[in-house]
Amino acid sequence: MTQEVRGVVSRTKDAPVEIETVIIPDPGPGEAVVRVQACGVCHTDLHYKLGGISDDFPFLLGHEAAGTVESVGAGVTDVKPGDFVVLNWRAVCGQCRACKRGRPWYCFDTHNAAQPMTLADGTPLSPALGIGAFAEATLVAAGQCTKVDPQAAPSVAGLLGCGVMAGIGAAINTGGVGRGDSVAVIGCGGVGAAAVAGARLAGAARIVAVDIDRRKLDTALGLGATHTVDAAERDPVEAVRELTGGFGADVVVEAVGRPETYRQAFYARDLAGTLVLVGVPTPEMTLELPMLDVFGRGGALKSSWYGDCLPSRDFPMLIDLYLQGRLDLGAFVSETIPLEGVEGAFSKMHHGDVLRSVVLL
Ligand code: APR
Ligand code: ZN
Ligand code: ZN
């Protein structure tokens, strides 16, 4: 039995999103239908709507979600109806070269549901990042469901599905922040603030938060930043060096995605330090750096894609830390909204007024 649910659909480039009836098929082999309880609003949803990711309109938006498994298809054993899960866009194949080499976070063949969800007239929908969770229910590959402790509220659990995991993972998984390290995070929106929280979890001794928005710096302080730098007022490279004994930070996380902040991050790094790019550049961006500086400063220049996370390892762990009071996921939820609030949330996000708006269903 297929079912009809309400979902947030982007029909054409840049037009306001609309609530539409979405038809969800029964789960086929390896698939699961998940009753969505909460879904955060992420920049990537906005980029889909603006046509910046693909031309495969119409999109069913939303991909940062938690919910309860409603039904599963043939061969699904890892999750069962009633399980509380966080959805991920990295259901790894286990077979490709990356998976076989023990680097599944580079998997070339991540799984999504094989059947399409459709509009009432049968038009197939493209689900954002293979999820499509601004809807009362959604169809995903069972591997996209990770069981976590059901004591966690859906509004905070869902955050791990994208931005918060990207930030925490940038610090812990990609940056390899260790006990006693100094860390600088440039850009403290949802992703950068999560990198600050990740650095604290990893035991960093100094965490310098850099932003041009005072509100973001205040949130970063609450999540574990030991120092803040208002980059609208002073040169962040100079400031980070000053706050780290003149050396620069062991790990710098760039969470803006612009050439000038990447350059700042490059120079705010100690010799042999690690630079992690998590802000996503646009196709036309380029950056020129003196080769001698790249050579002479050594260390590592890395990019972090979804925080180099392994959902099955990282989601339950972070939920446990949250439930123990050691990771304040609640700080990322700026507001909760109904499905109808997504268009307005895009505008608040664009103006920097929120870390995350979370749709509650
Ligand atoms: N210097 C420092 N901070 C800056 C600067 C700058 N020159 N310009 C912008 N910022 C800050 C903003 O004030 C904001 O707090 O960067 C932050 C960006 O945060 P958000 O817009 O909330 O975006 P977020 O969801 O955190 O994502 C950041 O990571 O995953 C990627 O696509 C995502 O590229 C985006 C980046
Ligand atoms: Zn693989
Ligand atoms: Zn996202």
Short mmCIF file of C-alpha atoms and ligand atoms in Angstrom, two decimals:
data_model
loop_
_atom_site.label_atom_id
_atom_site.label_comp_id
_atom_site.label_asym_id
_atom_site.label_seq_id
_atom_site.Cartn_x
_atom_site.Cartn_y
_atom_site.Cartn_z
CA MET A 1 0.00 0.00 0.00
CA THR A 2 1.45 3.30 -1.05
CA GLN A 3 0.71 6.22 1.22
CA GLU A 4 0.10 9.92 0.74
CA VAL A 5 1.93 12.43 2.92
CA ARG A 6 2.56 16.17 2.94
CA GLY A 7 6.02 17.31 1.87
CA VAL A 8 7.97 20.46 0.99
CA VAL A 9 8.64 20.50 -2.75
CA SER A 10 10.71 22.82 -4.91
CA ARG A 11 9.12 22.62 -8.36
CA THR A 12 11.15 25.12 -10.36
CA LYS A 13 14.36 27.05 -9.94
CA ASP A 14 14.15 29.78 -7.32
CA ALA A 15 10.33 29.67 -6.93
CA PRO A 16 9.08 29.56 -3.33
CA VAL A 17 8.76 26.01 -2.03
CA GLU A 18 5.28 24.57 -1.61
CA ILE A 19 3.58 21.91 0.44
CA GLU A 20 2.49 19.13 -1.90
CA THR A 21 1.00 15.68 -1.62
CA VAL A 22 3.81 13.13 -1.93
CA ILE A 23 3.23 9.47 -2.74
CA ILE A 24 5.47 7.10 -0.81
CA PRO A 25 5.75 3.57 -2.22
CA ASP A 26 6.02 0.53 0.01
CA PRO A 27 9.66 -0.23 0.80
CA GLY A 28 11.28 -2.52 -1.76
CA PRO A 29 14.26 -4.79 -1.10
CA GLY A 30 16.81 -3.01 1.07
CA GLU A 31 14.52 -0.01 1.63
CA ALA A 32 12.76 1.50 4.63
CA VAL A 33 9.92 3.97 5.11
CA VAL A 34 10.62 6.34 7.97
CA ARG A 35 8.01 8.42 9.78
CA VAL A 36 9.88 11.73 10.05
CA GLN A 37 9.73 13.48 13.44
CA ALA A 38 12.15 16.35 12.91
CA CYS A 39 14.24 17.78 10.08
CA GLY A 40 16.69 20.70 10.23
CA VAL A 41 16.94 23.34 7.51
CA CYS A 42 20.40 23.30 5.90
CA HIS A 43 22.12 25.48 3.28
CA THR A 44 22.10 22.56 0.88
CA ASP A 45 18.28 22.58 0.78
CA LEU A 46 18.40 26.23 -0.23
CA HIS A 47 21.04 25.46 -2.87
CA TYR A 48 18.77 22.78 -4.36
CA LYS A 49 15.95 25.31 -4.57
CA LEU A 50 18.23 27.87 -6.22
CA GLY A 51 19.22 25.29 -8.84
CA GLY A 52 22.85 25.26 -7.68
CA ILE A 53 23.14 21.50 -7.18
CA SER A 54 21.25 19.87 -10.01
CA ASP A 55 18.52 20.57 -12.57
CA ASP A 56 16.46 17.53 -11.60
CA PHE A 57 13.40 19.45 -10.42
CA PRO A 58 11.05 18.84 -8.67
CA PHE A 59 12.96 18.24 -5.43
CA LEU A 60 11.60 16.90 -2.17
CA LEU A 61 13.73 18.95 0.22
CA GLY A 62 15.07 18.17 3.71
CA HIS A 63 17.89 15.83 4.68
CA GLU A 64 18.84 16.48 8.34
CA ALA A 65 16.33 14.25 10.02
CA ALA A 66 15.35 11.82 12.72
CA GLY A 67 12.28 9.63 12.92
CA THR A 68 10.86 6.18 13.49
CA VAL A 69 11.11 3.29 11.08
CA GLU A 70 7.59 2.48 9.89
CA SER A 71 8.16 -0.46 7.55
CA VAL A 72 11.09 -2.24 5.91
CA GLY A 73 11.49 -4.15 2.65
CA ALA A 74 12.86 -7.60 1.94
CA GLY A 75 16.30 -8.41 3.27
CA VAL A 76 16.47 -5.55 5.78
CA THR A 77 17.88 -6.78 9.08
CA ASP A 78 19.76 -3.84 10.62
CA VAL A 79 16.62 -1.85 11.44
CA LYS A 80 13.01 -2.82 12.15
CA PRO A 81 9.69 -0.99 12.54
CA GLY A 82 9.66 1.12 15.68
CA ASP A 83 13.41 1.84 15.73
CA PHE A 84 14.37 5.48 16.36
CA VAL A 85 16.86 6.48 13.67
CA VAL A 86 18.90 9.39 12.37
CA LEU A 87 19.03 9.51 8.56
CA ASN A 88 22.34 9.83 6.74
CA TRP A 89 23.42 10.49 3.20
CA ARG A 90 26.34 8.05 3.45
CA ALA A 91 25.02 4.50 3.27
CA VAL A 92 28.31 2.94 2.20
CA CYS A 93 28.47 -0.02 -0.18
CA GLY A 94 31.21 -2.03 1.51
CA GLN A 95 32.40 -3.21 -1.91
CA CYS A 96 34.10 -0.35 -3.74
CA ARG A 97 37.79 0.43 -3.72
CA ALA A 98 37.45 3.06 -0.98
CA CYS A 99 35.39 0.74 1.24
CA LYS A 100 37.80 -2.15 0.68
CA ARG A 101 40.76 0.03 1.56
CA GLY A 102 39.16 0.88 4.91
CA ARG A 103 38.19 4.42 3.92
CA PRO A 104 34.43 4.04 3.58
CA TRP A 105 33.91 7.78 4.07
CA TYR A 106 35.12 8.12 0.46
CA CYS A 107 32.69 5.41 -0.74
CA PHE A 108 31.94 5.81 -4.49
CA ASP A 109 28.61 4.00 -4.37
CA THR A 110 26.54 5.25 -1.46
CA HIS A 111 23.04 3.79 -1.45
CA ASN A 112 19.67 5.51 -1.76
CA ALA A 113 16.17 4.08 -2.24
CA ALA A 114 15.78 2.51 -5.68
CA GLN A 115 12.09 3.42 -6.10
CA PRO A 116 11.07 7.05 -6.61
CA MET A 117 8.69 8.99 -4.42
CA THR A 118 6.30 10.95 -6.66
CA LEU A 119 3.89 13.84 -6.79
CA ALA A 120 0.18 12.92 -6.91
CA ASP A 121 0.28 13.02 -10.75
CA GLY A 122 3.11 10.46 -10.82
CA THR A 123 5.98 12.90 -11.47
CA PRO A 124 9.08 11.44 -9.81
CA LEU A 125 10.65 13.56 -7.08
CA SER A 126 14.40 14.00 -6.54
CA PRO A 127 14.94 13.73 -2.79
CA ALA A 128 17.55 16.17 -1.43
CA LEU A 129 20.78 14.21 -0.80
CA GLY A 130 18.78 11.03 -1.39
CA ILE A 131 16.63 11.69 1.69
CA GLY A 132 13.74 14.16 1.23
CA ALA A 133 12.66 14.53 4.85
CA PHE A 134 10.61 17.74 4.94
CA ALA A 135 7.72 15.30 4.76
CA GLU A 136 5.61 13.29 7.16
CA ALA A 137 7.32 10.14 5.88
CA THR A 138 10.10 9.33 3.43
CA LEU A 139 11.54 6.33 1.60
CA VAL A 140 15.27 5.67 2.00
CA ALA A 141 17.78 2.86 1.71
CA ALA A 142 17.83 0.95 4.98
CA GLY A 143 21.55 1.74 5.26
CA GLN A 144 20.62 5.41 5.52
CA CYS A 145 19.01 4.70 8.90
CA THR A 146 21.22 4.66 11.99
CA LYS A 147 19.66 3.57 15.27
CA VAL A 148 20.31 5.88 18.21
CA ASP A 149 19.07 6.06 21.80
CA PRO A 150 15.34 6.98 21.62
CA GLN A 151 15.69 9.12 24.74
CA ALA A 152 17.15 11.87 22.56
CA ALA A 153 14.59 14.39 21.31
CA PRO A 154 14.09 14.12 17.52
CA SER A 155 14.80 17.86 17.08
CA VAL A 156 18.37 17.45 18.31
CA ALA A 157 19.00 13.92 17.02
CA GLY A 158 18.24 14.95 13.44
CA LEU A 159 20.96 17.60 13.52
CA LEU A 160 23.58 14.86 13.40
CA GLY A 161 22.32 13.96 9.93
CA CYS A 162 24.22 16.82 8.33
CA GLY A 163 25.58 20.16 9.55
CA VAL A 164 26.44 19.36 13.15
CA MET A 165 28.10 16.09 12.16
CA ALA A 166 30.01 17.94 9.44
CA GLY A 167 31.41 20.37 12.01
CA ILE A 168 32.16 17.95 14.83
CA GLY A 169 33.69 15.52 12.35
CA ALA A 170 35.81 18.26 10.75
CA ALA A 171 37.50 18.79 14.12
CA ILE A 172 37.64 15.21 15.39
CA ASN A 173 37.76 12.93 12.33
CA THR A 174 39.43 15.11 9.70
CA GLY A 175 41.47 17.49 11.84
CA GLY A 176 42.43 14.85 14.37
CA VAL A 177 42.28 17.37 17.21
CA GLY A 178 43.92 15.91 20.29
CA ARG A 179 44.15 16.65 23.98
CA GLY A 180 45.99 19.91 24.63
CA ASP A 181 45.85 21.14 21.03
CA SER A 182 45.12 24.70 20.06
CA VAL A 183 42.29 25.04 17.54
CA ALA A 184 40.91 27.98 15.60
CA VAL A 185 37.54 27.86 13.85
CA ILE A 186 36.90 30.50 11.20
CA GLY A 187 33.16 30.99 10.69
CA CYS A 188 30.92 29.89 13.56
CA GLY A 189 27.55 29.24 11.93
CA GLY A 190 25.95 25.85 12.53
CA VAL A 191 28.92 23.98 11.08
CA GLY A 192 31.70 26.04 12.67
CA ALA A 193 29.97 26.10 16.06
CA ALA A 194 29.82 22.31 15.86
CA ALA A 195 33.56 22.25 15.10
CA VAL A 196 34.07 24.25 18.31
CA ALA A 197 32.02 21.67 20.23
CA GLY A 198 34.03 18.88 18.56
CA ALA A 199 37.32 20.49 19.53
CA ARG A 200 36.15 20.67 23.13
CA LEU A 201 35.09 16.99 23.09
CA ALA A 202 38.54 16.10 21.77
CA GLY A 203 40.23 17.89 24.67
CA ALA A 204 41.63 20.96 22.93
CA ALA A 205 43.22 23.35 25.41
CA ARG A 206 42.61 26.51 23.41
CA ILE A 207 39.71 27.05 21.06
CA VAL A 208 39.60 30.36 19.22
CA ALA A 209 36.28 31.15 17.56
CA VAL A 210 36.39 33.64 14.67
CA ASP A 211 33.34 35.25 13.07
CA ILE A 212 32.10 38.64 11.91
CA ASP A 213 28.81 38.25 13.77
CA ARG A 214 28.86 38.84 17.53
CA ARG A 215 25.85 36.53 18.03
CA LYS A 216 27.77 33.61 16.57
CA LEU A 217 30.74 34.29 18.80
CA ASP A 218 28.49 34.22 21.88
CA THR A 219 27.08 30.83 20.89
CA ALA A 220 30.61 29.54 20.27
CA LEU A 221 31.58 30.59 23.81
CA GLY A 222 28.72 28.52 25.17
CA LEU A 223 29.91 25.49 23.20
CA GLY A 224 33.48 25.60 24.44
CA ALA A 225 35.39 28.41 22.72
CA THR A 226 38.02 29.79 25.09
CA HIS A 227 38.59 32.96 23.04
CA THR A 228 36.67 34.86 20.39
CA VAL A 229 37.87 37.09 17.59
CA ASP A 230 35.60 39.50 15.74
CA ALA A 231 37.06 39.40 12.25
CA ALA A 232 35.16 42.55 11.34
CA GLU A 233 37.28 44.40 13.88
CA ARG A 234 40.70 42.85 13.67
CA ASP A 235 42.90 40.66 11.53
CA PRO A 236 42.07 37.08 12.54
CA VAL A 237 45.50 35.73 11.57
CA GLU A 238 47.25 38.16 13.87
CA ALA A 239 44.70 37.51 16.62
CA VAL A 240 44.99 33.71 16.44
CA ARG A 241 48.79 33.92 16.50
CA GLU A 242 48.67 36.23 19.49
CA LEU A 243 46.34 33.86 21.36
CA THR A 244 48.60 30.87 20.67
CA GLY A 245 51.89 32.17 21.95
CA GLY A 246 52.83 33.68 18.59
CA PHE A 247 52.72 30.32 16.79
CA GLY A 248 49.30 29.79 15.26
CA ALA A 249 46.85 26.96 15.97
CA ASP A 250 47.61 23.25 15.64
CA VAL A 251 44.35 22.77 13.77
CA VAL A 252 42.39 25.46 11.91
CA VAL A 253 38.90 24.70 10.63
CA GLU A 254 37.57 26.91 7.84
CA ALA A 255 33.76 26.84 7.95
CA VAL A 256 32.83 29.74 5.68
CA GLY A 257 33.85 28.55 2.21
CA ARG A 258 35.46 31.68 0.78
CA PRO A 259 38.97 32.22 -0.63
CA GLU A 260 39.84 35.01 1.82
CA THR A 261 38.86 32.98 4.88
CA TYR A 262 40.70 29.96 3.50
CA ARG A 263 43.80 32.15 3.16
CA GLN A 264 43.35 33.36 6.73
CA ALA A 265 42.99 29.79 7.91
CA PHE A 266 46.13 28.81 6.03
CA TYR A 267 48.20 31.48 7.78
CA ALA A 268 46.54 31.13 11.20
CA ARG A 269 48.05 27.64 11.39
CA ASP A 270 51.19 26.73 13.30
CA LEU A 271 54.10 25.23 11.34
CA ALA A 272 53.19 21.62 10.55
CA GLY A 273 49.61 22.31 11.61
CA THR A 274 46.49 20.99 9.92
CA LEU A 275 44.06 23.07 7.91
CA VAL A 276 40.58 21.63 7.42
CA LEU A 277 38.30 23.08 4.76
CA VAL A 278 34.67 22.31 5.54
CA GLY A 279 33.02 25.38 3.98
CA VAL A 280 32.03 24.43 0.44
CA PRO A 281 33.53 26.63 -2.31
CA THR A 282 31.59 27.54 -5.47
CA PRO A 283 32.88 26.22 -8.82
CA GLU A 284 34.38 29.58 -9.83
CA MET A 285 36.44 30.18 -6.67
CA THR A 286 40.22 30.09 -6.92
CA LEU A 287 42.96 30.96 -4.46
CA GLU A 288 46.59 31.86 -5.10
CA LEU A 289 49.16 31.00 -2.43
CA PRO A 290 52.94 31.40 -2.58
CA MET A 291 54.38 27.92 -3.17
CA LEU A 292 57.16 28.63 -0.73
CA ASP A 293 54.61 29.19 2.05
CA VAL A 294 52.85 25.92 1.22
CA PHE A 295 56.19 24.10 1.18
CA GLY A 296 57.80 25.90 4.09
CA ARG A 297 54.88 25.69 6.53
CA GLY A 298 54.43 21.96 6.05
CA GLY A 299 51.56 20.18 7.76
CA ALA A 300 48.39 19.10 6.08
CA LEU A 301 45.73 20.80 3.94
CA LYS A 302 42.57 18.71 4.13
CA SER A 303 38.97 18.93 3.12
CA SER A 304 36.21 17.41 5.18
CA TRP A 305 33.16 16.01 3.48
CA TYR A 306 30.32 15.22 5.90
CA GLY A 307 32.89 15.36 8.68
CA ASP A 308 34.51 12.17 7.33
CA CYS A 309 31.90 10.49 9.50
CA LEU A 310 30.83 6.90 9.75
CA PRO A 311 27.19 7.19 10.79
CA SER A 312 27.09 3.80 12.52
CA ARG A 313 30.10 4.74 14.65
CA ASP A 314 29.56 8.46 15.17
CA PHE A 315 25.79 9.04 15.52
CA PRO A 316 25.17 6.75 18.53
CA MET A 317 28.33 8.02 20.22
CA LEU A 318 27.36 11.68 19.85
CA ILE A 319 23.81 10.98 21.04
CA ASP A 320 25.25 9.28 24.12
CA LEU A 321 27.46 12.30 24.82
CA TYR A 322 24.42 14.52 24.40
CA LEU A 323 22.32 12.44 26.81
CA GLN A 324 25.16 12.54 29.34
CA GLY A 325 25.20 16.34 29.17
CA ARG A 326 28.63 16.49 27.53
CA LEU A 327 27.53 17.85 24.14
CA ASP A 328 24.94 20.61 24.02
CA LEU A 329 23.10 19.75 20.82
CA GLY A 330 20.18 21.87 22.02
CA ALA A 331 22.29 25.00 21.47
CA PHE A 332 22.04 24.49 17.71
CA VAL A 333 18.23 24.55 17.61
CA SER A 334 17.36 28.22 17.19
CA GLU A 335 13.67 27.59 16.53
CA THR A 336 11.23 24.80 15.76
CA ILE A 337 8.77 25.34 12.91
CA PRO A 338 6.02 23.50 11.01
CA LEU A 339 6.48 22.32 7.40
CA GLU A 340 4.93 25.62 6.28
CA GLY A 341 7.83 27.51 7.86
CA VAL A 342 10.60 26.25 5.56
CA GLU A 343 10.52 29.17 3.11
CA GLY A 344 10.75 31.65 5.99
CA ALA A 345 13.57 29.62 7.54
CA PHE A 346 15.60 29.94 4.33
CA SER A 347 15.41 33.68 4.66
CA LYS A 348 16.46 33.64 8.34
CA MET A 349 19.34 31.35 7.47
CA HIS A 350 20.38 33.67 4.66
CA HIS A 351 20.46 36.61 7.08
CA GLY A 352 22.44 34.66 9.67
CA ASP A 353 19.63 34.90 12.23
CA VAL A 354 19.64 31.19 13.11
CA LEU A 355 22.05 28.31 13.61
CA ARG A 356 19.33 25.85 12.72
CA SER A 357 15.58 26.05 12.20
CA VAL A 358 14.14 22.59 12.80
CA VAL A 359 10.86 21.40 11.31
CA LEU A 360 8.86 19.34 13.78
CA LEU A 361 6.31 16.89 12.42
N1 APR B 1 35.11 35.78 8.54
C1 APR B 1 34.61 35.04 9.55
N2 APR B 1 33.36 34.54 9.54
C2 APR B 1 32.58 34.81 8.49
C3 APR B 1 33.04 35.57 7.39
C4 APR B 1 34.37 36.08 7.45
N3 APR B 1 34.88 36.81 6.46
N4 APR B 1 32.04 35.65 6.49
C5 APR B 1 30.99 34.96 7.00
N5 APR B 1 31.32 34.46 8.21
C6 APR B 1 30.50 33.67 9.12
C7 APR B 1 29.04 34.06 9.16
O1 APR B 1 28.83 35.17 10.03
C8 APR B 1 28.39 32.79 9.69
O2 APR B 1 28.34 32.76 11.10
O3 APR B 1 30.50 32.33 8.67
C9 APR B 1 29.35 31.68 9.20
C10 APR B 1 28.72 30.80 8.15
O4 APR B 1 27.74 30.09 8.78
P1 APR B 1 26.32 29.72 8.18
O5 APR B 1 25.95 30.68 7.12
O6 APR B 1 25.41 29.47 9.31
O7 APR B 1 26.63 28.33 7.42
P2 APR B 1 26.88 26.88 8.02
O8 APR B 1 25.63 26.11 8.01
O9 APR B 1 27.65 26.96 9.29
O10 APR B 1 27.84 26.30 6.88
C11 APR B 1 29.11 26.87 6.64
O11 APR B 1 29.95 24.89 5.65
O12 APR B 1 28.99 22.92 4.99
C12 APR B 1 29.39 24.17 4.60
O13 APR B 1 27.89 24.69 2.78
C13 APR B 1 28.26 25.03 4.09
O14 APR B 1 29.82 26.48 3.07
C14 APR B 1 28.92 26.34 4.16
C15 APR B 1 29.75 26.26 5.44
ZN ZN B 2 31.87 1.80 -1.08
ZN ZN B 3 22.97 19.56 4.91
#
